[in-house]
JSON list of C-alpha atoms and ligand atoms in Angstrom, two decimals:
[
{"chain": "A", "resi": 186, "resn": "MET", "atom": "CA", "xyz": [-13.16, 2.18, -46.45]},
{"chain": "A", "resi": 187, "resn": "ARG", "atom": "CA", "xyz": [-16.29, 0.10, -47.11]},
{"chain": "A", "resi": 188, "resn": "THR", "atom": "CA", "xyz": [-16.23, -3.35, -45.50]},
{"chain": "A", "resi": 189, "resn": "VAL", "atom": "CA", "xyz": [-16.42, -5.15, -48.83]},
{"chain": "A", "resi": 190, "resn": "GLU", "atom": "CA", "xyz": [-13.40, -3.24, -50.18]},
{"chain": "A", "resi": 191, "resn": "ALA", "atom": "CA", "xyz": [-11.51, -3.84, -46.95]},
{"chain": "A", "resi": 192, "resn": "TYR", "atom": "CA", "xyz": [-12.01, -7.60, -47.21]},
{"chain": "A", "resi": 193, "resn": "ASN", "atom": "CA", "xyz": [-11.13, -7.59, -50.91]},
{"chain": "A", "resi": 194, "resn": "ASN", "atom": "CA", "xyz": [-7.83, -5.92, -49.92]},
{"chain": "A", "resi": 195, "resn": "TRP", "atom": "CA", "xyz": [-7.29, -8.13, -46.86]},
{"chain": "A", "resi": 196, "resn": "ALA", "atom": "CA", "xyz": [-7.96, -11.42, -48.71]},
{"chain": "A", "resi": 197, "resn": "GLU", "atom": "CA", "xyz": [-4.42, -11.94, -50.02]},
{"chain": "A", "resi": 198, "resn": "SER", "atom": "CA", "xyz": [-2.83, -11.77, -46.56]},
{"chain": "A", "resi": 199, "resn": "TYR", "atom": "CA", "xyz": [-5.81, -12.96, -44.45]},
{"chain": "A", "resi": 200, "resn": "ASP", "atom": "CA", "xyz": [-4.60, -16.54, -44.01]},
{"chain": "A", "resi": 201, "resn": "GLN", "atom": "CA", "xyz": [-0.89, -15.62, -43.83]},
{"chain": "A", "resi": 202, "resn": "VAL", "atom": "CA", "xyz": [-0.87, -13.36, -40.77]},
{"chain": "A", "resi": 203, "resn": "GLU", "atom": "CA", "xyz": [-1.41, -14.82, -37.28]},
{"chain": "A", "resi": 204, "resn": "ASN", "atom": "CA", "xyz": [-4.88, -13.99, -35.98]},
{"chain": "A", "resi": 205, "resn": "PRO", "atom": "CA", "xyz": [-5.81, -15.34, -32.50]},
{"chain": "A", "resi": 206, "resn": "THR", "atom": "CA", "xyz": [-9.55, -14.67, -33.00]},
{"chain": "A", "resi": 207, "resn": "ARG", "atom": "CA", "xyz": [-9.63, -16.66, -36.22]},
{"chain": "A", "resi": 208, "resn": "SER", "atom": "CA", "xyz": [-7.56, -19.49, -34.66]},
{"chain": "A", "resi": 209, "resn": "LEU", "atom": "CA", "xyz": [-9.83, -19.71, -31.62]},
{"chain": "A", "resi": 210, "resn": "ASP", "atom": "CA", "xyz": [-12.93, -19.76, -33.83]},
{"chain": "A", "resi": 211, "resn": "GLU", "atom": "CA", "xyz": [-11.39, -22.62, -35.81]},
{"chain": "A", "resi": 212, "resn": "LYS", "atom": "CA", "xyz": [-10.93, -24.60, -32.56]},
{"chain": "A", "resi": 213, "resn": "VAL", "atom": "CA", "xyz": [-14.43, -23.79, -31.31]},
{"chain": "A", "resi": 214, "resn": "VAL", "atom": "CA", "xyz": [-16.09, -24.95, -34.54]},
{"chain": "A", "resi": 215, "resn": "ARG", "atom": "CA", "xyz": [-14.12, -28.20, -34.53]},
{"chain": "A", "resi": 216, "resn": "ASN", "atom": "CA", "xyz": [-14.97, -28.69, -30.85]},
{"chain": "A", "resi": 217, "resn": "LEU", "atom": "CA", "xyz": [-18.71, -27.96, -31.00]},
{"chain": "A", "resi": 218, "resn": "LEU", "atom": "CA", "xyz": [-19.84, -28.77, -34.54]},
{"chain": "A", "resi": 219, "resn": "THR", "atom": "CA", "xyz": [-18.80, -32.39, -34.93]},
{"chain": "A", "resi": 220, "resn": "VAL", "atom": "CA", "xyz": [-21.95, -34.33, -35.86]},
{"chain": "A", "resi": 221, "resn": "LEU", "atom": "CA", "xyz": [-22.64, -33.09, -39.37]},
{"chain": "A", "resi": 222, "resn": "ASP", "atom": "CA", "xyz": [-23.25, -36.33, -41.29]},
{"chain": "A", "resi": 223, "resn": "GLY", "atom": "CA", "xyz": [-26.13, -36.12, -43.76]},
{"chain": "A", "resi": 224, "resn": "ILE", "atom": "CA", "xyz": [-27.07, -32.52, -42.97]},
{"chain": "A", "resi": 225, "resn": "ASP", "atom": "CA", "xyz": [-27.45, -29.44, -45.17]},
{"chain": "A", "resi": 226, "resn": "ILE", "atom": "CA", "xyz": [-25.45, -26.42, -44.02]},
{"chain": "A", "resi": 227, "resn": "ILE", "atom": "CA", "xyz": [-25.55, -22.75, -44.98]},
{"chain": "A", "resi": 228, "resn": "GLU", "atom": "CA", "xyz": [-22.57, -20.64, -43.97]},
{"chain": "A", "resi": 229, "resn": "ALA", "atom": "CA", "xyz": [-22.93, -16.86, -43.96]},
{"chain": "A", "resi": 230, "resn": "GLY", "atom": "CA", "xyz": [-19.76, -14.77, -44.40]},
{"chain": "A", "resi": 231, "resn": "CYS", "atom": "CA", "xyz": [-17.52, -17.76, -45.15]},
{"chain": "A", "resi": 232, "resn": "GLY", "atom": "CA", "xyz": [-14.42, -15.63, -45.83]},
{"chain": "A", "resi": 233, "resn": "THR", "atom": "CA", "xyz": [-11.44, -17.67, -47.03]},
{"chain": "A", "resi": 234, "resn": "GLY", "atom": "CA", "xyz": [-13.19, -20.90, -46.15]},
{"chain": "A", "resi": 235, "resn": "LYS", "atom": "CA", "xyz": [-11.43, -22.17, -43.04]},
{"chain": "A", "resi": 236, "resn": "ASN", "atom": "CA", "xyz": [-14.73, -23.51, -41.70]},
{"chain": "A", "resi": 237, "resn": "SER", "atom": "CA", "xyz": [-16.15, -24.33, -45.16]},
{"chain": "A", "resi": 238, "resn": "ALA", "atom": "CA", "xyz": [-13.34, -26.89, -45.52]},
{"chain": "A", "resi": 239, "resn": "TRP", "atom": "CA", "xyz": [-14.38, -28.54, -42.22]},
{"chain": "A", "resi": 240, "resn": "PHE", "atom": "CA", "xyz": [-18.12, -28.52, -42.99]},
{"chain": "A", "resi": 241, "resn": "SER", "atom": "CA", "xyz": [-17.77, -29.74, -46.55]},
{"chain": "A", "resi": 242, "resn": "GLN", "atom": "CA", "xyz": [-15.80, -32.86, -45.53]},
{"chain": "A", "resi": 243, "resn": "LYS", "atom": "CA", "xyz": [-18.61, -33.92, -43.18]},
{"chain": "A", "resi": 244, "resn": "CYS", "atom": "CA", "xyz": [-22.01, -32.71, -44.36]},
{"chain": "A", "resi": 245, "resn": "ARG", "atom": "CA", "xyz": [-24.39, -33.67, -47.17]},
{"chain": "A", "resi": 246, "resn": "SER", "atom": "CA", "xyz": [-24.42, -30.22, -48.74]},
{"chain": "A", "resi": 247, "resn": "LEU", "atom": "CA", "xyz": [-22.86, -26.84, -48.04]},
{"chain": "A", "resi": 248, "resn": "LYS", "atom": "CA", "xyz": [-23.75, -23.43, -49.43]},
{"chain": "A", "resi": 249, "resn": "SER", "atom": "CA", "xyz": [-21.26, -20.79, -48.31]},
{"chain": "A", "resi": 250, "resn": "PHE", "atom": "CA", "xyz": [-21.78, -17.14, -49.09]},
{"chain": "A", "resi": 251, "resn": "ASP", "atom": "CA", "xyz": [-19.87, -13.88, -48.68]},
{"chain": "A", "resi": 252, "resn": "PHE", "atom": "CA", "xyz": [-19.88, -10.51, -50.43]},
{"chain": "A", "resi": 253, "resn": "SER", "atom": "CA", "xyz": [-16.12, -10.35, -51.04]},
{"chain": "A", "resi": 254, "resn": "ASN", "atom": "CA", "xyz": [-15.09, -11.94, -54.35]},
{"chain": "A", "resi": 255, "resn": "GLU", "atom": "CA", "xyz": [-11.45, -12.00, -53.27]},
{"chain": "A", "resi": 256, "resn": "MET", "atom": "CA", "xyz": [-12.23, -13.89, -50.04]},
{"chain": "A", "resi": 257, "resn": "LEU", "atom": "CA", "xyz": [-14.48, -16.30, -51.99]},
{"chain": "A", "resi": 258, "resn": "LYS", "atom": "CA", "xyz": [-11.72, -16.96, -54.54]},
{"chain": "A", "resi": 259, "resn": "ILE", "atom": "CA", "xyz": [-9.45, -18.25, -51.77]},
{"chain": "A", "resi": 260, "resn": "ALA", "atom": "CA", "xyz": [-12.24, -20.31, -50.21]},
{"chain": "A", "resi": 261, "resn": "LYS", "atom": "CA", "xyz": [-12.96, -21.94, -53.57]},
{"chain": "A", "resi": 262, "resn": "GLY", "atom": "CA", "xyz": [-9.31, -22.96, -53.83]},
{"chain": "A", "resi": 263, "resn": "LYS", "atom": "CA", "xyz": [-9.54, -24.81, -50.49]},
{"chain": "A", "resi": 264, "resn": "VAL", "atom": "CA", "xyz": [-12.73, -26.79, -51.08]},
{"chain": "A", "resi": 265, "resn": "LYS", "atom": "CA", "xyz": [-13.03, -29.07, -54.07]},
{"chain": "A", "resi": 266, "resn": "ASN", "atom": "CA", "xyz": [-15.87, -31.35, -52.90]},
{"chain": "A", "resi": 267, "resn": "ASN", "atom": "CA", "xyz": [-18.83, -31.32, -55.25]},
{"chain": "A", "resi": 268, "resn": "ASN", "atom": "CA", "xyz": [-21.28, -31.03, -52.32]},
{"chain": "A", "resi": 269, "resn": "THR", "atom": "CA", "xyz": [-20.23, -27.37, -51.88]},
{"chain": "A", "resi": 270, "resn": "GLU", "atom": "CA", "xyz": [-21.35, -24.18, -53.62]},
{"chain": "A", "resi": 271, "resn": "PHE", "atom": "CA", "xyz": [-19.89, -20.71, -53.06]},
{"chain": "A", "resi": 272, "resn": "ILE", "atom": "CA", "xyz": [-22.16, -17.73, -53.68]},
{"chain": "A", "resi": 273, "resn": "ASN", "atom": "CA", "xyz": [-21.51, -13.99, -53.74]},
{"chain": "A", "resi": 274, "resn": "HIS", "atom": "CA", "xyz": [-24.23, -12.43, -51.62]},
{"chain": "A", "resi": 275, "resn": "ASP", "atom": "CA", "xyz": [-24.61, -9.68, -49.02]},
{"chain": "A", "resi": 276, "resn": "VAL", "atom": "CA", "xyz": [-26.03, -10.99, -45.70]},
{"chain": "A", "resi": 277, "resn": "THR", "atom": "CA", "xyz": [-28.01, -7.77, -45.25]},
{"chain": "A", "resi": 278, "resn": "GLU", "atom": "CA", "xyz": [-30.08, -8.53, -48.39]},
{"chain": "A", "resi": 279, "resn": "PRO", "atom": "CA", "xyz": [-32.77, -11.28, -48.44]},
{"chain": "A", "resi": 280, "resn": "TRP", "atom": "CA", "xyz": [-30.93, -14.63, -48.53]},
{"chain": "A", "resi": 281, "resn": "PRO", "atom": "CA", "xyz": [-31.24, -16.65, -51.77]},
{"chain": "A", "resi": 282, "resn": "PHE", "atom": "CA", "xyz": [-32.37, -19.86, -50.02]},
{"chain": "A", "resi": 283, "resn": "GLY", "atom": "CA", "xyz": [-35.82, -21.39, -49.57]},
{"chain": "A", "resi": 284, "resn": "ASN", "atom": "CA", "xyz": [-37.81, -21.66, -46.34]},
{"chain": "A", "resi": 285, "resn": "ASN", "atom": "CA", "xyz": [-36.99, -24.78, -44.27]},
{"chain": "A", "resi": 286, "resn": "SER", "atom": "CA", "xyz": [-34.10, -25.72, -46.55]},
{"chain": "A", "resi": 287, "resn": "CYS", "atom": "CA", "xyz": [-31.22, -26.50, -44.17]},
{"chain": "A", "resi": 288, "resn": "ASP", "atom": "CA", "xyz": [-30.30, -28.04, -40.81]},
{"chain": "A", "resi": 289, "resn": "LEU", "atom": "CA", "xyz": [-27.49, -25.73, -39.69]},
{"chain": "A", "resi": 290, "resn": "VAL", "atom": "CA", "xyz": [-26.65, -22.07, -40.31]},
{"chain": "A", "resi": 291, "resn": "SER", "atom": "CA", "xyz": [-23.17, -21.05, -39.23]},
{"chain": "A", "resi": 292, "resn": "ILE", "atom": "CA", "xyz": [-22.14, -17.40, -38.89]},
{"chain": "A", "resi": 293, "resn": "ASN", "atom": "CA", "xyz": [-18.58, -16.84, -37.74]},
{"chain": "A", "resi": 294, "resn": "LEU", "atom": "CA", "xyz": [-16.80, -13.55, -37.07]},
{"chain": "A", "resi": 295, "resn": "ILE", "atom": "CA", "xyz": [-19.06, -11.44, -39.24]},
{"chain": "A", "resi": 296, "resn": "LEU", "atom": "CA", "xyz": [-21.77, -9.93, -37.03]},
{"chain": "A", "resi": 297, "resn": "GLU", "atom": "CA", "xyz": [-19.44, -7.22, -35.72]},
{"chain": "A", "resi": 298, "resn": "HIS", "atom": "CA", "xyz": [-19.77, -5.74, -39.24]},
{"chain": "A", "resi": 299, "resn": "ILE", "atom": "CA", "xyz": [-23.56, -5.87, -39.25]},
{"chain": "A", "resi": 300, "resn": "GLU", "atom": "CA", "xyz": [-25.63, -3.10, -37.69]},
{"chain": "A", "resi": 301, "resn": "ASN", "atom": "CA", "xyz": [-29.07, -4.81, -37.81]},
{"chain": "A", "resi": 302, "resn": "ILE", "atom": "CA", "xyz": [-28.58, -8.33, -36.47]},
{"chain": "A", "resi": 303, "resn": "ASP", "atom": "CA", "xyz": [-32.35, -8.93, -36.14]},
{"chain": "A", "resi": 304, "resn": "PHE", "atom": "CA", "xyz": [-32.57, -9.43, -39.92]},
{"chain": "A", "resi": 305, "resn": "ILE", "atom": "CA", "xyz": [-29.77, -12.01, -39.85]},
{"chain": "A", "resi": 306, "resn": "PHE", "atom": "CA", "xyz": [-31.48, -14.04, -37.12]},
{"chain": "A", "resi": 307, "resn": "GLU", "atom": "CA", "xyz": [-34.82, -13.80, -38.95]},
{"chain": "A", "resi": 308, "resn": "GLU", "atom": "CA", "xyz": [-33.34, -15.05, -42.23]},
{"chain": "A", "resi": 309, "resn": "SER", "atom": "CA", "xyz": [-31.56, -17.89, -40.41]},
{"chain": "A", "resi": 310, "resn": "TYR", "atom": "CA", "xyz": [-34.81, -18.92, -38.71]},
{"chain": "A", "resi": 311, "resn": "ARG", "atom": "CA", "xyz": [-36.70, -18.81, -42.01]},
{"chain": "A", "resi": 312, "resn": "ILE", "atom": "CA", "xyz": [-34.30, -21.11, -43.88]},
{"chain": "A", "resi": 313, "resn": "LEU", "atom": "CA", "xyz": [-33.83, -23.62, -41.03]},
{"chain": "A", "resi": 314, "resn": "ARG", "atom": "CA", "xyz": [-35.90, -26.78, -40.76]},
{"chain": "A", "resi": 315, "resn": "ASP", "atom": "CA", "xyz": [-37.63, -27.53, -37.44]},
{"chain": "A", "resi": 316, "resn": "ASN", "atom": "CA", "xyz": [-35.05, -28.40, -34.77]},
{"chain": "A", "resi": 317, "resn": "GLY", "atom": "CA", "xyz": [-32.37, -26.88, -37.00]},
{"chain": "A", "resi": 318, "resn": "LYS", "atom": "CA", "xyz": [-29.55, -24.95, -35.32]},
{"chain": "A", "resi": 319, "resn": "LEU", "atom": "CA", "xyz": [-28.11, -21.51, -35.80]},
{"chain": "A", "resi": 320, "resn": "PHE", "atom": "CA", "xyz": [-24.49, -21.32, -34.67]},
{"chain": "A", "resi": 321, "resn": "VAL", "atom": "CA", "xyz": [-22.93, -17.90, -34.11]},
{"chain": "A", "resi": 322, "resn": "SER", "atom": "CA", "xyz": [-19.35, -17.27, -33.08]},
{"chain": "A", "resi": 323, "resn": "GLU", "atom": "CA", "xyz": [-18.31, -13.68, -32.59]},
{"chain": "A", "resi": 324, "resn": "LEU", "atom": "CA", "xyz": [-15.61, -11.47, -31.13]},
{"chain": "A", "resi": 325, "resn": "HIS", "atom": "CA", "xyz": [-16.70, -11.27, -27.48]},
{"chain": "A", "resi": 326, "resn": "PRO", "atom": "CA", "xyz": [-18.63, -8.09, -26.45]},
{"chain": "A", "resi": 327, "resn": "LEU", "atom": "CA", "xyz": [-16.13, -7.62, -23.60]},
{"chain": "A", "resi": 328, "resn": "LYS", "atom": "CA", "xyz": [-13.29, -7.65, -26.14]},
{"chain": "A", "resi": 329, "resn": "GLN", "atom": "CA", "xyz": [-15.19, -5.09, -28.21]},
{"chain": "A", "resi": 330, "resn": "LYS", "atom": "CA", "xyz": [-15.61, -2.93, -25.09]},
{"chain": "A", "resi": 331, "resn": "GLU", "atom": "CA", "xyz": [-11.80, -3.10, -24.70]},
{"chain": "A", "resi": 332, "resn": "GLY", "atom": "CA", "xyz": [-11.52, -1.50, -28.17]},
{"chain": "A", "resi": 333, "resn": "SER", "atom": "CA", "xyz": [-10.77, -4.65, -30.15]},
{"chain": "A", "resi": 334, "resn": "VAL", "atom": "CA", "xyz": [-11.95, -4.52, -33.81]},
{"chain": "A", "resi": 335, "resn": "ALA", "atom": "CA", "xyz": [-11.15, -6.46, -36.98]},
{"chain": "A", "resi": 336, "resn": "ARG", "atom": "CA", "xyz": [-8.05, -4.79, -38.50]},
{"chain": "A", "resi": 337, "resn": "PHE", "atom": "CA", "xyz": [-5.22, -5.55, -40.85]},
{"chain": "A", "resi": 338, "resn": "VAL", "atom": "CA", "xyz": [-2.22, -3.97, -42.53]},
{"chain": "A", "resi": 339, "resn": "ASP", "atom": "CA", "xyz": [-2.94, -3.28, -46.19]},
{"chain": "A", "resi": 340, "resn": "ILE", "atom": "CA", "xyz": [-0.01, -4.87, -48.03]},
{"chain": "A", "resi": 341, "resn": "LYS", "atom": "CA", "xyz": [-0.07, -2.24, -50.79]},
{"chain": "A", "resi": 342, "resn": "THR", "atom": "CA", "xyz": [-0.13, 0.90, -48.64]},
{"chain": "A", "resi": 343, "resn": "GLU", "atom": "CA", "xyz": [1.38, -0.68, -45.47]},
{"chain": "A", "resi": 344, "resn": "LYS", "atom": "CA", "xyz": [-1.28, 1.26, -43.52]},
{"chain": "A", "resi": 345, "resn": "GLU", "atom": "CA", "xyz": [-3.42, -0.28, -40.79]},
{"chain": "A", "resi": 346, "resn": "ILE", "atom": "CA", "xyz": [-7.09, -0.47, -41.75]},
{"chain": "A", "resi": 347, "resn": "ARG", "atom": "CA", "xyz": [-9.64, -0.73, -38.94]},
{"chain": "A", "resi": 348, "resn": "LEU", "atom": "CA", "xyz": [-12.94, -2.07, -40.21]},
{"chain": "A", "resi": 349, "resn": "VAL", "atom": "CA", "xyz": [-16.34, -0.54, -39.50]},
{"chain": "A", "resi": 350, "resn": "SER", "atom": "CA", "xyz": [-17.78, -2.41, -36.53]},
{"chain": "A", "resi": 351, "resn": "TYR", "atom": "CA", "xyz": [-20.90, -2.40, -34.39]},
{"chain": "A", "resi": 352, "resn": "TYR", "atom": "CA", "xyz": [-21.22, -3.41, -30.75]},
{"chain": "A", "resi": 353, "resn": "HIS", "atom": "CA", "xyz": [-23.71, -6.17, -29.85]},
{"chain": "A", "resi": 354, "resn": "SER", "atom": "CA", "xyz": [-24.16, -7.19, -26.21]},
{"chain": "A", "resi": 355, "resn": "LYS", "atom": "CA", "xyz": [-25.15, -10.67, -25.04]},
{"chain": "A", "resi": 356, "resn": "ASP", "atom": "CA", "xyz": [-28.64, -9.25, -24.40]},
{"chain": "A", "resi": 357, "resn": "ASN", "atom": "CA", "xyz": [-28.81, -7.92, -27.98]},
{"chain": "A", "resi": 358, "resn": "PHE", "atom": "CA", "xyz": [-28.03, -11.42, -29.30]},
{"chain": "A", "resi": 359, "resn": "THR", "atom": "CA", "xyz": [-30.61, -13.02, -26.99]},
{"chain": "A", "resi": 360, "resn": "GLU", "atom": "CA", "xyz": [-33.27, -10.47, -28.00]},
{"chain": "A", "resi": 361, "resn": "ALA", "atom": "CA", "xyz": [-32.55, -10.99, -31.71]},
{"chain": "A", "resi": 362, "resn": "GLY", "atom": "CA", "xyz": [-32.77, -14.78, -31.27]},
{"chain": "A", "resi": 363, "resn": "GLU", "atom": "CA", "xyz": [-36.04, -14.61, -29.32]},
{"chain": "A", "resi": 364, "resn": "LEU", "atom": "CA", "xyz": [-37.56, -12.09, -31.71]},
{"chain": "A", "resi": 365, "resn": "ALA", "atom": "CA", "xyz": [-36.81, -14.39, -34.65]},
{"chain": "A", "resi": 366, "resn": "GLY", "atom": "CA", "xyz": [-38.53, -17.27, -32.83]},
{"chain": "A", "resi": 367, "resn": "PHE", "atom": "CA", "xyz": [-35.66, -19.45, -31.59]},
{"chain": "A", "resi": 368, "resn": "SER", "atom": "CA", "xyz": [-36.63, -21.51, -28.55]},
{"chain": "A", "resi": 369, "resn": "GLN", "atom": "CA", "xyz": [-33.35, -22.48, -26.95]},
{"chain": "A", "resi": 370, "resn": "ILE", "atom": "CA", "xyz": [-30.36, -20.15, -26.76]},
{"chain": "A", "resi": 371, "resn": "GLU", "atom": "CA", "xyz": [-27.08, -21.37, -25.26]},
{"chain": "A", "resi": 372, "resn": "MET", "atom": "CA", "xyz": [-24.08, -19.06, -24.90]},
{"chain": "A", "resi": 373, "resn": "LYS", "atom": "CA", "xyz": [-20.50, -19.87, -24.04]},
{"chain": "A", "resi": 374, "resn": "ASP", "atom": "CA", "xyz": [-17.41, -17.70, -23.43]},
{"chain": "A", "resi": 375, "resn": "TRP", "atom": "CA", "xyz": [-14.13, -18.83, -24.97]},
{"chain": "A", "resi": 376, "resn": "TYR", "atom": "CA", "xyz": [-10.68, -17.77, -23.76]},
{"chain": "A", "resi": 377, "resn": "ASP", "atom": "CA", "xyz": [-7.20, -17.67, -25.25]},
{"chain": "A", "resi": 378, "resn": "ASP", "atom": "CA", "xyz": [-4.76, -20.23, -23.83]},
{"chain": "A", "resi": 379, "resn": "THR", "atom": "CA", "xyz": [-2.64, -17.42, -22.44]},
{"chain": "A", "resi": 380, "resn": "ASN", "atom": "CA", "xyz": [-5.24, -14.92, -21.20]},
{"chain": "A", "resi": 381, "resn": "ASN", "atom": "CA", "xyz": [-7.98, -15.89, -18.79]},
{"chain": "A", "resi": 382, "resn": "ASP", "atom": "CA", "xyz": [-9.13, -12.37, -17.89]},
{"chain": "A", "resi": 383, "resn": "ILE", "atom": "CA", "xyz": [-11.34, -11.45, -20.80]},
{"chain": "A", "resi": 384, "resn": "PRO", "atom": "CA", "xyz": [-12.99, -14.00, -23.11]},
{"chain": "A", "resi": 385, "resn": "ARG", "atom": "CA", "xyz": [-12.01, -13.61, -26.76]},
{"chain": "A", "resi": 386, "resn": "LEU", "atom": "CA", "xyz": [-15.04, -15.25, -28.36]},
{"chain": "A", "resi": 387, "resn": "LEU", "atom": "CA", "xyz": [-18.71, -15.70, -27.63]},
{"chain": "A", "resi": 388, "resn": "SER", "atom": "CA", "xyz": [-20.46, -18.71, -29.16]},
{"chain": "A", "resi": 389, "resn": "ILE", "atom": "CA", "xyz": [-24.25, -18.96, -29.37]},
{"chain": "A", "resi": 390, "resn": "LEU", "atom": "CA", "xyz": [-26.22, -22.05, -30.32]},
{"chain": "A", "resi": 391, "resn": "LEU", "atom": "CA", "xyz": [-29.90, -21.45, -31.06]},
{"chain": "A", "resi": 392, "resn": "THR", "atom": "CA", "xyz": [-32.53, -24.08, -31.83]},
{"chain": "A", "resi": 393, "resn": "LYS", "atom": "CA", "xyz": [-35.56, -23.56, -34.11]},
{"chain": "B", "resi": 654, "resn": "SAM", "atom": "C1", "xyz": [-13.50, -11.94, -40.25]},
{"chain": "B", "resi": 654, "resn": "SAM", "atom": "S1", "xyz": [-14.05, -12.64, -41.74]},
{"chain": "B", "resi": 654, "resn": "SAM", "atom": "C2", "xyz": [-14.58, -14.23, -41.16]},
{"chain": "B", "resi": 654, "resn": "SAM", "atom": "C3", "xyz": [-14.61, -15.25, -42.26]},
{"chain": "B", "resi": 654, "resn": "SAM", "atom": "C4", "xyz": [-14.96, -16.66, -41.83]},
{"chain": "B", "resi": 654, "resn": "SAM", "atom": "N1", "xyz": [-16.33, -16.76, -41.38]},
{"chain": "B", "resi": 654, "resn": "SAM", "atom": "C5", "xyz": [-14.01, -17.15, -40.77]},
{"chain": "B", "resi": 654, "resn": "SAM", "atom": "O1", "xyz": [-14.48, -17.44, -39.66]},
{"chain": "B", "resi": 654, "resn": "SAM", "atom": "O2", "xyz": [-12.82, -17.25, -41.04]},
{"chain": "B", "resi": 654, "resn": "SAM", "atom": "C6", "xyz": [-15.59, -11.82, -42.05]},
{"chain": "B", "resi": 654, "resn": "SAM", "atom": "C7", "xyz": [-16.19, -12.13, -43.41]},
{"chain": "B", "resi": 654, "resn": "SAM", "atom": "O3", "xyz": [-17.50, -11.59, -43.45]},
{"chain": "B", "resi": 654, "resn": "SAM", "atom": "C8", "xyz": [-17.72, -11.06, -44.74]},
{"chain": "B", "resi": 654, "resn": "SAM", "atom": "N2", "xyz": [-18.76, -10.04, -44.65]},
{"chain": "B", "resi": 654, "resn": "SAM", "atom": "C9", "xyz": [-18.76, -8.89, -43.90]},
{"chain": "B", "resi": 654, "resn": "SAM", "atom": "N3", "xyz": [-19.90, -8.23, -44.10]},
{"chain": "B", "resi": 654, "resn": "SAM", "atom": "C10", "xyz": [-20.64, -8.95, -45.00]},
{"chain": "B", "resi": 654, "resn": "SAM", "atom": "C11", "xyz": [-21.90, -8.77, -45.61]},
{"chain": "B", "resi": 654, "resn": "SAM", "atom": "N4", "xyz": [-22.66, -7.69, -45.37]},
{"chain": "B", "resi": 654, "resn": "SAM", "atom": "N5", "xyz": [-22.34, -9.72, -46.47]},
{"chain": "B", "resi": 654, "resn": "SAM", "atom": "C12", "xyz": [-21.59, -10.82, -46.74]},
{"chain": "B", "resi": 654, "resn": "SAM", "atom": "N6", "xyz": [-20.37, -11.04, -46.20]},
{"chain": "B", "resi": 654, "resn": "SAM", "atom": "C13", "xyz": [-19.90, -10.11, -45.34]},
{"chain": "B", "resi": 654, "resn": "SAM", "atom": "C14", "xyz": [-16.38, -10.50, -45.16]},
{"chain": "B", "resi": 654, "resn": "SAM", "atom": "O4", "xyz": [-16.28, -10.35, -46.55]},
{"chain": "B", "resi": 654, "resn": "SAM", "atom": "C15", "xyz": [-15.42, -11.55, -44.58]},
{"chain": "B", "resi": 654, "resn": "SAM", "atom": "O5", "xyz": [-15.13, -12.54, -45.52]}
]
């Protein structure tokens, strides 16, 4: 099943079923991205808007995009602030934003679906102002090595759907960041409360 169809099917149950990766990402964003007053944010692959809701309360403007209409519909229901715009767009196509037009790009739990991450880092660099930050939070490469992938039970067919996913190592992320031109690249491993063996998430903060 194509990724866009999978997310259109998953949308209805996405927020209802417990998902430790999503919950940890929510904590990480609220822990690391706190000073957002007066800034312009672009969020790629916003899904059902759990982070859009956080950003929109704090920033000057937010543009959140995703290619799943069904995920976007739910996100729109969560965020009513008039500083926020939701856009249907595929991250693998040139982004519909001007050069040097934002202060923060946030990309959460989407790069496992993207084969060519270089393009994503290049587009982020292009639209960021000087000193702007790209924040990436992703299922940890060690979790991926363990066989973990985004998956859900389709509520219509009751079958488990495993989404198409691509492995990216820490080195791949660093290379993509450097190739795009980012100067400072900080990575951090994040663990579940109950499991300290293998990190669940990798966060990356890059500075233009
Ligand atoms: C696991 S969800 C994460 C959503 C949100 N960022 C969060 O942290 O809750 C991944 C999202 O990426 C979107 N996505 C995957 N591939 C995409 C692409 N090529 N272009 C735009 N969105 C994409 C999906 O539609 C889905 O909403």
